[in-house]
Amino acid sequence: VPQNERLIDDLADAILDASPVDWAAAESSSDETAQLVVRQLRVLAAVADLHRVDPKVADAPGMWSHLRLVERIGRGAFGEVYRAWDTRLDREVALKLLPADRSPGIGQRLQSSTKGDCSPKCDIPTSSASTA
Amino acid sequence: LSSEKLVRPGPKKLSVESPLEQAIGQEAVERYEGALQRLKAEEREAIIARVEMGYSFEELAEALGKPTPDAARKAAHRALVRLAEEMKRAAE
């Protein structure tokens, strides 16, 4: 068990440092329970790598409440407009994000993740979602 | 008119996959996003800032209100392991 914990710690460090990992070797050197965690760490390594190297992934900031942002389709002084999928309505929508005090993208993703649901309490000057 | 001519083509299927979904698959992305939402707020912020946004540990310390970059690194490390365990539970 301590060996598994050490392996998982080492893999987490490698992901944080963007160091290369031999994932096949990591999976084969862990027991069955740890293997399942190692596989998820492998997914997380891929998520991290893609955000680092693929601008399309880096520019698509994931979920905004129940809206899954697909791609940015416009940006300007007015803010940013994204093509998004509304998981409640099960349809495509356009999401407009107005400029915030904090740097766009980063602050929005951090805050929307923290708050989960965008409501009048939401302190991000937000989002008007309308049908695309 | 033949019945064939009255048949309209169905709506064009919209591609709604994000670039990340295209790369690692929708299931993995949903597992990731779902597990992320189950983390504590600080853990979630550490993951998003470091893994998605590429914050340095100095920037992460500032964002999380940690006294040192090393403290921020430890927080990100714990969050990453927690996230992997949450994703494992979702995959079981």
Short mmCIF file of N, CA, C and O in Angstrom, two decimals, chain A residues 8-13 15-17 33 36-37 40-41 43-44 46-48 50-51 54 56-58 60-63 68-70 83 85 92 102 105-106 109-110 113-116, chain B residues 14-24 26 28-33 36-37 41 44-45 48-53 55 57 63 73 76-77 80-81 83-85 87-88 91-92:
data_model
loop_
_atom_site.label_atom_id
_atom_site.label_comp_id
_atom_site.label_asym_id
_atom_site.label_seq_id
_atom_site.Cartn_x
_atom_site.Cartn_y
_atom_site.Cartn_z
N ILE A 8 1.40 7.09 -6.65
CA ILE A 8 0.36 8.09 -6.95
C ILE A 8 0.89 9.50 -6.67
O ILE A 8 0.66 10.42 -7.45
N ASP A 9 1.64 9.63 -5.57
CA ASP A 9 2.25 10.94 -5.27
C ASP A 9 3.22 11.35 -6.38
O ASP A 9 3.24 12.51 -6.80
N ASP A 10 4.03 10.40 -6.83
CA ASP A 10 5.01 10.72 -7.89
C ASP A 10 4.30 11.13 -9.17
O ASP A 10 4.73 12.05 -9.88
N LEU A 11 3.21 10.42 -9.49
CA LEU A 11 2.48 10.75 -10.72
C LEU A 11 1.82 12.12 -10.62
O LEU A 11 1.82 12.89 -11.58
N ALA A 12 1.27 12.42 -9.44
CA ALA A 12 0.65 13.74 -9.26
C ALA A 12 1.70 14.84 -9.40
O ALA A 12 1.46 15.87 -10.05
N ASP A 13 2.89 14.59 -8.85
CA ASP A 13 3.99 15.57 -9.02
C ASP A 13 4.34 15.74 -10.49
O ASP A 13 4.57 16.86 -10.95
N ILE A 15 2.47 15.33 -13.08
CA ILE A 15 1.43 16.11 -13.78
C ILE A 15 1.58 17.59 -13.47
O ILE A 15 1.52 18.44 -14.36
N LEU A 16 1.80 17.90 -12.19
CA LEU A 16 1.95 19.31 -11.80
C LEU A 16 3.17 19.95 -12.46
O LEU A 16 3.17 21.14 -12.75
N ASP A 17 4.21 19.15 -12.69
CA ASP A 17 5.45 19.68 -13.27
C ASP A 17 5.52 19.47 -14.78
O ASP A 17 6.53 19.82 -15.40
N THR A 33 -6.37 -1.90 -7.24
CA THR A 33 -7.07 -0.71 -6.75
C THR A 33 -6.35 0.56 -7.19
O THR A 33 -6.97 1.53 -7.66
N LEU A 36 -6.72 1.79 -10.88
CA LEU A 36 -7.88 2.59 -11.26
C LEU A 36 -7.62 4.07 -11.04
O LEU A 36 -8.05 4.92 -11.82
N VAL A 37 -6.89 4.40 -9.97
CA VAL A 37 -6.53 5.80 -9.72
C VAL A 37 -5.50 6.26 -10.74
O VAL A 37 -5.58 7.38 -11.26
N GLN A 40 -7.06 7.32 -13.90
CA GLN A 40 -7.68 8.66 -13.85
C GLN A 40 -6.61 9.74 -13.87
O GLN A 40 -6.80 10.80 -14.49
N LEU A 41 -5.47 9.46 -13.23
CA LEU A 41 -4.37 10.43 -13.29
C LEU A 41 -3.88 10.57 -14.73
O LEU A 41 -3.48 11.66 -15.16
N VAL A 43 -5.76 10.38 -17.36
CA VAL A 43 -6.72 11.30 -18.00
C VAL A 43 -6.39 12.74 -17.63
O VAL A 43 -6.38 13.64 -18.47
N LEU A 44 -6.08 12.95 -16.33
CA LEU A 44 -5.76 14.31 -15.88
C LEU A 44 -4.48 14.83 -16.54
O LEU A 44 -4.37 16.02 -16.85
N ALA A 46 -3.54 14.05 -19.50
CA ALA A 46 -3.95 14.42 -20.87
C ALA A 46 -4.66 15.77 -20.87
O ALA A 46 -4.44 16.60 -21.75
N VAL A 47 -5.52 15.98 -19.87
CA VAL A 47 -6.22 17.28 -19.76
C VAL A 47 -5.19 18.41 -19.63
O VAL A 47 -5.27 19.43 -20.31
N ALA A 48 -4.20 18.20 -18.75
CA ALA A 48 -3.17 19.22 -18.54
C ALA A 48 -2.36 19.45 -19.82
O ALA A 48 -2.13 20.59 -20.22
N LEU A 50 -3.19 18.88 -22.93
CA LEU A 50 -3.98 19.52 -23.99
C LEU A 50 -4.17 21.01 -23.73
O LEU A 50 -4.14 21.81 -24.65
N HIS A 51 -4.35 21.37 -22.47
CA HIS A 51 -4.48 22.80 -22.16
C HIS A 51 -3.17 23.53 -22.43
O HIS A 51 -3.18 24.71 -22.77
N ASP A 54 -2.62 22.79 -26.87
CA ASP A 54 -3.65 22.95 -27.90
C ASP A 54 -4.44 24.23 -27.62
O ASP A 54 -5.25 24.27 -26.68
N LYS A 56 -6.92 25.43 -29.02
CA LYS A 56 -8.39 25.26 -29.11
C LYS A 56 -8.94 24.78 -27.77
O LYS A 56 -10.01 25.19 -27.34
N VAL A 57 -8.19 23.89 -27.12
CA VAL A 57 -8.63 23.40 -25.80
C VAL A 57 -8.48 24.50 -24.76
O VAL A 57 -9.37 24.75 -23.96
N ALA A 58 -7.34 25.20 -24.80
CA ALA A 58 -7.09 26.24 -23.80
C ALA A 58 -8.10 27.37 -23.90
O ALA A 58 -8.45 27.98 -22.90
N ALA A 60 -11.25 27.08 -24.78
CA ALA A 60 -12.63 26.63 -24.51
C ALA A 60 -12.75 26.33 -23.02
O ALA A 60 -12.35 25.28 -22.57
N PRO A 61 -13.27 27.29 -22.25
CA PRO A 61 -13.17 27.16 -20.81
C PRO A 61 -14.24 26.28 -20.16
O PRO A 61 -14.82 26.64 -19.17
N GLY A 62 -14.49 25.12 -20.72
CA GLY A 62 -15.28 24.11 -20.01
C GLY A 62 -16.73 24.46 -19.78
O GLY A 62 -17.44 24.86 -20.70
N MET A 63 -17.16 24.30 -18.51
CA MET A 63 -18.57 24.48 -18.18
C MET A 63 -18.81 25.86 -17.58
O MET A 63 -17.99 26.39 -16.83
N ARG A 68 -22.26 24.02 -21.45
CA ARG A 68 -20.94 23.51 -21.82
C ARG A 68 -20.42 24.35 -22.99
O ARG A 68 -20.99 24.33 -24.08
N LEU A 69 -19.35 25.08 -22.74
CA LEU A 69 -18.82 25.96 -23.77
C LEU A 69 -18.09 25.14 -24.83
O LEU A 69 -17.22 24.34 -24.51
N VAL A 70 -18.49 25.35 -26.06
CA VAL A 70 -17.94 24.55 -27.15
C VAL A 70 -16.78 25.27 -27.82
O VAL A 70 -15.70 24.72 -27.97
N ARG A 83 -20.15 29.62 -28.52
CA ARG A 83 -21.14 28.62 -28.86
C ARG A 83 -21.16 27.65 -27.69
O ARG A 83 -20.09 27.22 -27.22
N TRP A 85 -23.54 24.47 -25.32
CA TRP A 85 -24.61 23.49 -25.28
C TRP A 85 -25.30 23.60 -23.93
O TRP A 85 -24.64 23.49 -22.89
N GLU A 92 -28.46 23.90 -28.48
CA GLU A 92 -27.32 24.80 -28.63
C GLU A 92 -27.75 26.24 -28.33
O GLU A 92 -28.85 26.65 -28.70
N ARG A 102 -11.69 41.24 -13.62
CA ARG A 102 -10.56 40.31 -13.63
C ARG A 102 -10.27 39.90 -15.05
O ARG A 102 -11.05 40.14 -15.96
N GLY A 105 -11.78 34.98 -18.98
CA GLY A 105 -11.42 33.58 -19.14
C GLY A 105 -11.02 32.97 -17.83
O GLY A 105 -11.75 32.19 -17.24
N ILE A 106 -9.86 33.37 -17.32
CA ILE A 106 -9.34 32.76 -16.10
C ILE A 106 -10.28 33.02 -14.93
O ILE A 106 -10.75 32.11 -14.27
N ARG A 109 -13.76 31.35 -15.36
CA ARG A 109 -13.77 29.90 -15.16
C ARG A 109 -13.64 29.58 -13.68
O ARG A 109 -14.35 28.74 -13.16
N LEU A 110 -12.73 30.28 -13.00
CA LEU A 110 -12.55 30.02 -11.58
C LEU A 110 -13.82 30.34 -10.81
O LEU A 110 -14.26 29.59 -9.98
N SER A 113 -16.88 28.08 -11.65
CA SER A 113 -16.72 26.76 -11.05
C SER A 113 -17.01 26.80 -9.57
O SER A 113 -17.57 25.89 -9.00
N THR A 114 -16.60 27.88 -8.94
CA THR A 114 -16.80 27.99 -7.51
C THR A 114 -18.28 28.18 -7.20
O THR A 114 -18.82 27.57 -6.29
N LYS A 115 -18.92 29.02 -7.98
CA LYS A 115 -20.30 29.35 -7.67
C LYS A 115 -21.29 28.35 -8.24
O LYS A 115 -22.39 28.23 -7.75
N GLY A 116 -20.87 27.67 -9.27
CA GLY A 116 -21.72 26.63 -9.82
C GLY A 116 -22.88 27.17 -10.62
O GLY A 116 -22.95 26.99 -11.81
N LEU B 14 -25.83 18.76 -35.20
CA LEU B 14 -24.86 19.76 -34.78
C LEU B 14 -23.73 19.09 -34.01
O LEU B 14 -23.96 18.22 -33.18
N SER B 15 -22.54 19.51 -34.31
CA SER B 15 -21.41 19.01 -33.55
C SER B 15 -21.26 19.89 -32.32
O SER B 15 -21.04 21.09 -32.43
N VAL B 16 -21.43 19.32 -31.14
CA VAL B 16 -21.32 20.12 -29.93
C VAL B 16 -20.17 19.63 -29.05
O VAL B 16 -20.09 19.95 -27.90
N GLU B 17 -19.30 18.86 -29.63
CA GLU B 17 -18.17 18.40 -28.84
C GLU B 17 -17.15 19.52 -28.68
O GLU B 17 -16.82 20.22 -29.64
N SER B 18 -16.68 19.70 -27.46
CA SER B 18 -15.62 20.68 -27.23
C SER B 18 -14.31 20.10 -27.74
O SER B 18 -14.19 18.88 -27.94
N PRO B 19 -13.30 20.94 -27.96
CA PRO B 19 -12.01 20.41 -28.39
C PRO B 19 -11.46 19.37 -27.41
O PRO B 19 -10.83 18.40 -27.84
N LEU B 20 -11.71 19.55 -26.13
CA LEU B 20 -11.22 18.58 -25.15
C LEU B 20 -11.95 17.24 -25.31
O LEU B 20 -11.34 16.17 -25.24
N GLU B 21 -13.27 17.32 -25.55
CA GLU B 21 -14.02 16.08 -25.76
C GLU B 21 -13.54 15.36 -27.01
O GLU B 21 -13.46 14.13 -27.04
N GLN B 22 -13.22 16.14 -28.04
CA GLN B 22 -12.72 15.52 -29.26
C GLN B 22 -11.40 14.80 -28.99
O GLN B 22 -11.11 13.78 -29.59
N ALA B 23 -10.62 15.33 -28.06
CA ALA B 23 -9.30 14.76 -27.80
C ALA B 23 -9.36 13.54 -26.89
O ALA B 23 -8.69 12.53 -27.16
N ILE B 24 -10.11 13.60 -25.82
CA ILE B 24 -10.06 12.49 -24.86
C ILE B 24 -11.40 11.79 -24.69
O ILE B 24 -11.48 10.83 -23.92
N GLN B 26 -15.95 12.22 -24.69
CA GLN B 26 -16.97 12.90 -23.88
C GLN B 26 -17.07 12.29 -22.49
O GLN B 26 -17.23 12.99 -21.49
N ALA B 28 -14.81 10.81 -20.62
CA ALA B 28 -13.70 11.23 -19.75
C ALA B 28 -13.88 12.68 -19.31
O ALA B 28 -13.63 13.02 -18.15
N VAL B 29 -14.33 13.52 -20.23
CA VAL B 29 -14.52 14.94 -19.88
C VAL B 29 -15.64 15.07 -18.85
O VAL B 29 -15.51 15.82 -17.88
N GLU B 30 -16.72 14.31 -19.03
CA GLU B 30 -17.82 14.39 -18.07
C GLU B 30 -17.39 13.89 -16.70
O GLU B 30 -17.78 14.42 -15.66
N ARG B 31 -16.57 12.84 -16.70
CA ARG B 31 -16.07 12.31 -15.43
C ARG B 31 -15.19 13.37 -14.75
O ARG B 31 -15.27 13.57 -13.54
N TYR B 32 -14.37 14.01 -15.55
CA TYR B 32 -13.48 15.07 -15.03
C TYR B 32 -14.30 16.24 -14.47
O TYR B 32 -14.11 16.65 -13.33
N GLU B 33 -15.22 16.74 -15.29
CA GLU B 33 -16.01 17.91 -14.86
C GLU B 33 -16.88 17.57 -13.64
O GLU B 33 -17.02 18.38 -12.73
N LEU B 36 -14.72 17.30 -10.59
CA LEU B 36 -14.25 18.65 -10.25
C LEU B 36 -15.30 19.38 -9.41
O LEU B 36 -14.98 20.07 -8.44
N GLN B 37 -16.56 19.21 -9.79
CA GLN B 37 -17.63 19.89 -9.07
C GLN B 37 -17.82 19.34 -7.66
O GLN B 37 -18.36 20.01 -6.79
N ALA B 41 -14.13 23.98 -2.86
CA ALA B 41 -13.88 25.13 -3.74
C ALA B 41 -12.38 25.38 -3.92
O ALA B 41 -11.91 25.61 -5.03
N ARG B 44 -10.86 22.79 -6.19
CA ARG B 44 -11.28 23.01 -7.58
C ARG B 44 -10.49 24.17 -8.20
O ARG B 44 -10.02 24.09 -9.34
N GLU B 45 -10.34 25.23 -7.43
CA GLU B 45 -9.60 26.38 -7.95
C GLU B 45 -8.14 26.03 -8.20
O GLU B 45 -7.54 26.49 -9.18
N ILE B 48 -8.07 24.05 -11.53
CA ILE B 48 -8.33 24.87 -12.71
C ILE B 48 -7.15 25.81 -12.98
O ILE B 48 -6.68 25.95 -14.11
N ALA B 49 -6.65 26.43 -11.91
CA ALA B 49 -5.57 27.40 -12.09
C ALA B 49 -4.29 26.74 -12.57
O ALA B 49 -3.61 27.24 -13.46
N ARG B 50 -3.95 25.60 -11.98
CA ARG B 50 -2.67 24.97 -12.35
C ARG B 50 -2.79 24.09 -13.60
O ARG B 50 -2.01 24.20 -14.54
N VAL B 51 -3.77 23.21 -13.61
CA VAL B 51 -3.87 22.23 -14.71
C VAL B 51 -4.41 22.86 -15.99
O VAL B 51 -3.90 22.61 -17.07
N GLU B 52 -5.45 23.69 -15.85
CA GLU B 52 -6.06 24.26 -17.06
C GLU B 52 -5.40 25.58 -17.47
O GLU B 52 -5.22 25.84 -18.64
N MET B 53 -5.12 26.42 -16.47
CA MET B 53 -4.63 27.76 -16.81
C MET B 53 -3.12 27.89 -16.78
O MET B 53 -2.59 28.91 -17.19
N TYR B 55 -1.12 28.31 -14.20
CA TYR B 55 -0.56 29.24 -13.22
C TYR B 55 0.77 28.70 -12.69
O TYR B 55 0.91 27.50 -12.46
N PHE B 57 3.40 28.36 -9.47
CA PHE B 57 3.05 28.14 -8.07
C PHE B 57 3.03 29.47 -7.30
O PHE B 57 2.30 29.59 -6.31
N ALA B 63 -3.49 33.29 -5.70
CA ALA B 63 -4.91 33.03 -5.99
C ALA B 63 -5.58 32.29 -4.83
O ALA B 63 -6.76 32.53 -4.54
N ARG B 73 1.76 24.47 -3.96
CA ARG B 73 2.06 23.22 -4.66
C ARG B 73 1.47 22.02 -3.89
O ARG B 73 0.88 21.13 -4.48
N ALA B 76 -2.21 21.93 -4.45
CA ALA B 76 -2.54 21.43 -5.79
C ALA B 76 -2.33 19.93 -5.87
O ALA B 76 -3.11 19.20 -6.50
N HIS B 77 -1.28 19.46 -5.23
CA HIS B 77 -0.99 18.02 -5.20
C HIS B 77 -2.14 17.25 -4.53
O HIS B 77 -2.66 16.27 -5.08
N LEU B 80 -5.20 17.23 -6.72
CA LEU B 80 -5.07 16.34 -7.88
C LEU B 80 -5.35 14.88 -7.50
O LEU B 80 -6.06 14.16 -8.21
N VAL B 81 -4.81 14.47 -6.37
CA VAL B 81 -5.03 13.08 -5.91
C VAL B 81 -6.50 12.89 -5.55
O VAL B 81 -7.11 11.87 -5.90
N LEU B 83 -9.00 14.51 -6.79
CA LEU B 83 -9.76 14.51 -8.04
C LEU B 83 -9.68 13.14 -8.73
O LEU B 83 -10.70 12.62 -9.20
N ALA B 84 -8.50 12.57 -8.76
CA ALA B 84 -8.34 11.24 -9.38
C ALA B 84 -9.17 10.20 -8.63
O ALA B 84 -9.78 9.31 -9.25
N GLU B 85 -9.22 10.31 -7.31
CA GLU B 85 -10.02 9.35 -6.53
C GLU B 85 -11.51 9.54 -6.80
O GLU B 85 -12.26 8.57 -6.88
N MET B 87 -12.78 10.71 -9.56
CA MET B 87 -13.02 10.21 -10.93
C MET B 87 -13.06 8.68 -10.93
O MET B 87 -13.83 8.08 -11.67
N LYS B 88 -12.23 8.07 -10.11
CA LYS B 88 -12.24 6.60 -10.01
C LYS B 88 -13.59 6.12 -9.51
O LYS B 88 -14.17 5.17 -10.05
N ALA B 91 -16.06 6.18 -12.17
CA ALA B 91 -15.81 5.20 -13.23
C ALA B 91 -16.22 3.79 -12.80
O ALA B 91 -16.39 2.91 -13.64
N GLU B 92 -16.38 3.57 -11.49
CA GLU B 92 -16.67 2.22 -10.98
C GLU B 92 -18.13 1.84 -11.21
O GLU B 92 -18.99 2.68 -11.25
#
